[in-house]
Tab-separated table of C-alpha atoms in Angstrom:
chain	number	residue	atom	x	y	z
A	1	MET	CA	-97.899	-44.876	89.509
A	2	GLU	CA	-98.346	-41.101	89.710
A	3	ASN	CA	-98.721	-38.438	87.703
A	4	HIS	CA	-96.771	-34.971	87.821
A	5	PRO	CA	-98.105	-32.771	85.467
A	6	GLU	CA	-95.489	-29.864	86.417
A	7	ASP	CA	-92.606	-32.229	85.651
A	8	ALA	CA	-94.209	-32.773	82.085
A	9	THR	CA	-94.373	-29.610	81.405
A	10	LYS	CA	-90.801	-28.259	82.960
A	11	THR	CA	-88.046	-27.932	80.410
A	12	VAL	CA	-84.732	-29.459	80.875
A	13	GLU	CA	-82.171	-27.175	79.932
A	14	PRO	CA	-78.426	-28.224	78.854
A	15	THR	CA	-76.123	-28.441	81.214
A	16	PRO	CA	-72.916	-25.970	80.901
A	17	GLU	CA	-71.132	-29.433	80.407
A	18	ALA	CA	-72.988	-30.346	77.431
A	19	LEU	CA	-72.766	-27.018	75.338
A	20	SER	CA	-69.041	-27.286	75.326
A	21	GLU	CA	-68.732	-30.425	74.305
A	22	ALA	CA	-71.855	-30.002	71.357
A	23	PRO	CA	-70.397	-28.463	68.321
A	24	THR	CA	-71.897	-25.497	67.283
A	25	ALA	CA	-73.421	-24.981	63.096
A	26	GLU	CA	-70.619	-22.281	63.060
A	27	ASP	CA	-68.161	-24.299	64.397
A	28	GLY	CA	-68.708	-27.467	62.051
A	29	THR	CA	-68.918	-25.257	58.834
A	30	HIS	CA	-65.448	-23.866	59.480
A	31	SER	CA	-64.030	-26.974	60.044
A	32	ASP	CA	-65.967	-28.479	56.586
A	33	LYS	CA	-64.385	-25.830	55.142
A	34	LYS	CA	-60.551	-26.798	56.942
A	35	GLY	CA	-61.301	-30.041	55.829
A	36	ALA	CA	-62.542	-29.175	52.149
A	37	LYS	CA	-59.233	-26.780	52.366
A	38	THR	CA	-56.981	-28.839	53.311
A	39	PRO	CA	-56.271	-31.586	50.802
A	40	ARG	CA	-56.249	-28.836	47.922
A	41	ASN	CA	-53.671	-26.883	49.536
A	42	LYS	CA	-51.223	-30.097	49.980
A	43	ASP	CA	-51.985	-31.781	46.490
A	44	LYS	CA	-51.846	-28.612	44.811
A	45	LYS	CA	-47.957	-27.143	44.460
A	46	THR	CA	-47.536	-23.240	43.942
A	47	ALA	CA	-44.900	-22.752	41.523
A	48	VAL	CA	-42.215	-19.966	41.616
A	49	PRO	CA	-41.891	-18.418	38.407
A	50	THR	CA	-38.592	-17.752	37.667
A	51	GLU	CA	-36.473	-13.844	37.568
A	52	ALA	CA	-36.713	-14.586	33.453
A	53	GLU	CA	-40.522	-14.979	33.364
A	54	SER	CA	-41.423	-12.627	35.321
A	55	ASP	CA	-39.040	-9.979	33.445
A	56	PRO	CA	-39.168	-9.762	29.891
A	57	VAL	CA	-36.884	-8.054	29.710
A	58	SER	CA	-33.919	-9.395	31.051
A	59	LYS	CA	-35.097	-12.630	29.608
A	60	LYS	CA	-34.422	-10.468	26.160
A	61	MET	CA	-31.523	-9.490	27.412
A	62	PHE	CA	-30.089	-13.005	28.063
A	63	LEU	CA	-31.030	-13.965	24.941
A	64	TYR	CA	-28.658	-10.990	23.043
A	65	SER	CA	-26.445	-11.962	25.501
A	66	LYS	CA	-25.964	-15.689	24.104
A	67	ILE	CA	-26.259	-14.518	20.651
A	68	PHE	CA	-22.763	-12.049	21.016
A	69	ALA	CA	-21.194	-14.573	22.594
A	70	LEU	CA	-22.026	-17.182	19.351
A	71	LEU	CA	-20.844	-14.700	17.031
A	72	ALA	CA	-17.920	-13.412	18.835
A	73	VAL	CA	-16.987	-17.581	18.679
A	74	ILE	CA	-17.454	-17.529	15.065
A	75	CYS	CA	-15.202	-14.349	14.296
A	76	ILE	CA	-12.558	-15.701	16.920
A	77	GLY	CA	-12.860	-19.060	14.466
A	78	PHE	CA	-12.855	-17.658	10.833
A	79	LEU	CA	-9.635	-15.617	12.259
A	80	THR	CA	-7.924	-18.179	12.861
A	81	THR	CA	-8.828	-20.434	10.118
A	82	LEU	CA	-7.482	-17.446	7.260
A	83	TYR	CA	-4.860	-17.280	9.774
A	84	LEU	CA	-3.953	-21.093	9.005
A	85	LYS	CA	-4.518	-21.387	5.818
A	86	LYS	CA	-2.177	-18.134	5.305
A	87	ARG	CA	1.063	-19.848	7.146
A	88	ALA	CA	0.186	-23.016	5.604
A	89	ALA	CA	0.187	-21.567	2.004
A	90	ASN	CA	3.882	-20.121	3.066
A	91	LYS	CA	5.362	-23.558	3.731
A	92	PRO	CA	5.953	-24.887	0.311
A	93	HIS	CA	6.738	-21.962	-0.774
A	94	LEU	CA	9.654	-22.596	1.236
A	95	ALA	CA	10.042	-25.988	0.369
A	96	GLU	CA	9.611	-24.654	-3.244
A	97	VAL	CA	12.367	-22.630	-3.115
A	98	ALA	CA	14.936	-25.367	-1.261
A	99	SER	CA	14.146	-27.996	-3.700
A	100	VAL	CA	15.149	-25.293	-6.294
A	101	ALA	CA	18.563	-25.184	-4.974
A	102	PRO	CA	20.234	-27.162	-7.563
A	103	THR	CA	22.832	-30.337	-6.986
A	104	LEU	CA	26.139	-29.158	-7.424
A	105	PHE	CA	29.061	-31.907	-8.602
A	106	LYS	CA	33.042	-31.326	-7.065
A	107	TYR	CA	36.023	-32.662	-8.366
A	108	GLU	CA	39.662	-31.357	-6.565
A	109	MET	CA	42.717	-30.948	-8.959
A	110	GLU	CA	45.843	-31.984	-8.350
A	111	GLN	CA	48.623	-29.774	-7.096
A	112	VAL	CA	49.096	-26.663	-9.646
A	113	GLN	CA	52.767	-24.546	-9.428
A	114	ALA	CA	53.547	-21.181	-10.779
A	115	VAL	CA	56.624	-19.243	-10.571
A	116	LEU	CA	55.796	-15.434	-9.468
A	117	HIS	CA	57.356	-12.468	-10.557
A	118	ASN	CA	59.303	-12.045	-7.610
A	119	GLN	CA	60.862	-15.858	-8.460
A	120	GLN	CA	59.060	-17.084	-6.144
A	121	ASP	CA	56.956	-20.333	-6.540
A	122	LEU	CA	52.992	-20.398	-5.320
A	123	ARG	CA	51.892	-24.340	-4.865
A	124	VAL	CA	47.833	-24.202	-4.770
A	125	GLU	CA	45.417	-27.237	-4.618
A	126	LEU	CA	42.124	-26.188	-6.379
A	127	ALA	CA	38.680	-27.674	-6.024
A	128	PHE	CA	35.750	-27.169	-8.241
A	129	GLU	CA	31.850	-27.237	-7.477
A	130	CYS	CA	30.374	-27.904	-11.337
A	131	SER	CA	26.607	-27.294	-12.130
A	132	LYS	CA	26.914	-30.015	-14.047
A	133	LYS	CA	28.828	-33.646	-14.007
A	134	GLU	CA	29.709	-33.350	-17.399
A	135	ALA	CA	31.667	-29.963	-16.433
A	136	CYS	CA	33.696	-31.711	-13.421
A	137	GLU	CA	34.646	-34.737	-15.677
A	138	PHE	CA	36.046	-32.475	-18.368
A	139	LEU	CA	38.451	-30.776	-15.385
A	140	LYS	CA	39.079	-33.919	-14.621
A	141	ASP	CA	39.623	-35.155	-18.878
A	142	HIS	CA	41.468	-32.471	-19.857
A	143	PRO	CA	43.377	-31.385	-16.730
A	144	GLU	CA	46.882	-29.789	-19.370
A	145	GLN	CA	43.875	-27.805	-21.009
A	146	ALA	CA	42.897	-26.326	-17.759
A	147	ARG	CA	46.519	-26.249	-16.241
A	148	ASP	CA	46.890	-23.961	-19.134
A	149	ILE	CA	43.932	-21.234	-17.772
A	150	LEU	CA	45.673	-21.682	-14.686
A	151	ILE	CA	48.979	-21.037	-14.305
A	152	PRO	CA	49.046	-17.578	-16.219
A	153	LEU	CA	46.540	-16.652	-13.703
A	154	LEU	CA	48.259	-17.718	-11.096
A	155	THR	CA	51.503	-16.047	-12.396
A	156	GLU	CA	49.990	-12.542	-12.152
A	157	VAL	CA	49.169	-13.253	-8.094
A	158	ASP	CA	51.050	-10.308	-5.965
A	159	PRO	CA	52.320	-12.273	-3.123
A	160	GLU	CA	52.151	-9.899	-0.687
A	161	SER	CA	48.458	-9.436	-1.201
A	162	ILE	CA	47.549	-12.565	-2.008
A	163	SER	CA	46.689	-13.236	1.618
A	164	SER	CA	44.199	-11.117	1.739
A	165	SER	CA	40.579	-12.493	1.726
A	166	ASP	CA	39.667	-9.920	-0.682
A	167	SER	CA	41.971	-10.992	-3.367
A	168	LYS	CA	41.387	-14.479	-3.111
A	169	LYS	CA	37.635	-13.891	-3.857
A	170	VAL	CA	38.955	-12.392	-6.852
A	171	LEU	CA	41.415	-14.569	-8.290
A	172	ARG	CA	38.701	-17.390	-7.934
A	173	GLN	CA	36.219	-15.196	-9.783
A	174	LYS	CA	38.854	-14.878	-12.762
A	175	ILE	CA	39.708	-18.594	-12.594
A	176	ALA	CA	35.762	-19.323	-13.036
A	177	ASP	CA	35.051	-17.208	-15.589
A	178	GLU	CA	38.468	-17.927	-17.436
A	179	LEU	CA	37.427	-21.810	-17.465
A	180	ASN	CA	33.753	-21.837	-18.249
A	181	THR	CA	35.067	-21.069	-22.053
A	182	LEU	CA	36.078	-24.288	-22.680
A	183	ASP	CA	33.513	-26.497	-23.930
A	184	LEU	CA	32.525	-27.363	-20.362
A	185	ASP	CA	28.872	-28.746	-20.824
A	186	GLY	CA	28.020	-26.508	-17.604
A	187	LYS	CA	29.562	-24.519	-15.399
A	188	ILE	CA	32.184	-23.802	-12.931
A	189	VAL	CA	29.999	-22.418	-10.232
A	190	GLU	CA	32.922	-22.109	-6.975
A	191	VAL	CA	36.752	-22.458	-6.782
A	192	ASN	CA	38.457	-22.919	-3.644
A	193	PHE	CA	41.968	-23.301	-2.488
A	194	ASN	CA	43.425	-25.492	-0.910
A	195	ASN	CA	47.021	-25.677	0.853
A	196	LEU	CA	48.108	-22.359	-0.581
A	197	SER	CA	51.555	-22.024	-0.441
A	198	ILE	CA	54.393	-19.659	-1.466
A	199	GLU	CA	57.877	-21.097	-1.250
A	200	GLY	CA	61.345	-19.130	-1.646
A	201	GLU	CA	63.057	-16.216	-1.598
A	202	SER	CA	61.738	-12.970	-3.620
A	203	LYS	CA	64.096	-11.491	-5.915
């Protein structure tokens, strides 16, 4: 073998292809940094602040609006409760008034006949409403006493005006007042006429 001193001292320069393939220190540093940052960015999620968290004034206004809405609901409920209580308080009063209405007892008398001042005959059937059962039973058991009061009152009737409702009302009240003078153990509350008629020729 022959030694060539020129080959030992000659420096070998890298080819352009080797330079392009070899990573530089700077490139390695950047790649390491990127490789180190990449998994952190993937694992860590950035929190996006909400509008209420980013703005304290908006958060307070939202809270105040909730409080005002709650107060409005409470006021409406309170007023509704008062209205229902007042309405319920009036109902028993009306029911009490209706229950206080007395129970009336009825008695229908047989036809009564009276001769008017013009010689005409007045015939009428009377129906009585009594405050007590005993009052109606008294009229039923004592028809003669009742007729002694009724006939003079019927005799005084004016045949020309008896057809008017006002005249009948006055006559009914007179009959009730006179019958109540008897020992009825109650009162005659109402007197009604059934089949009232005037017959005969006037003289």
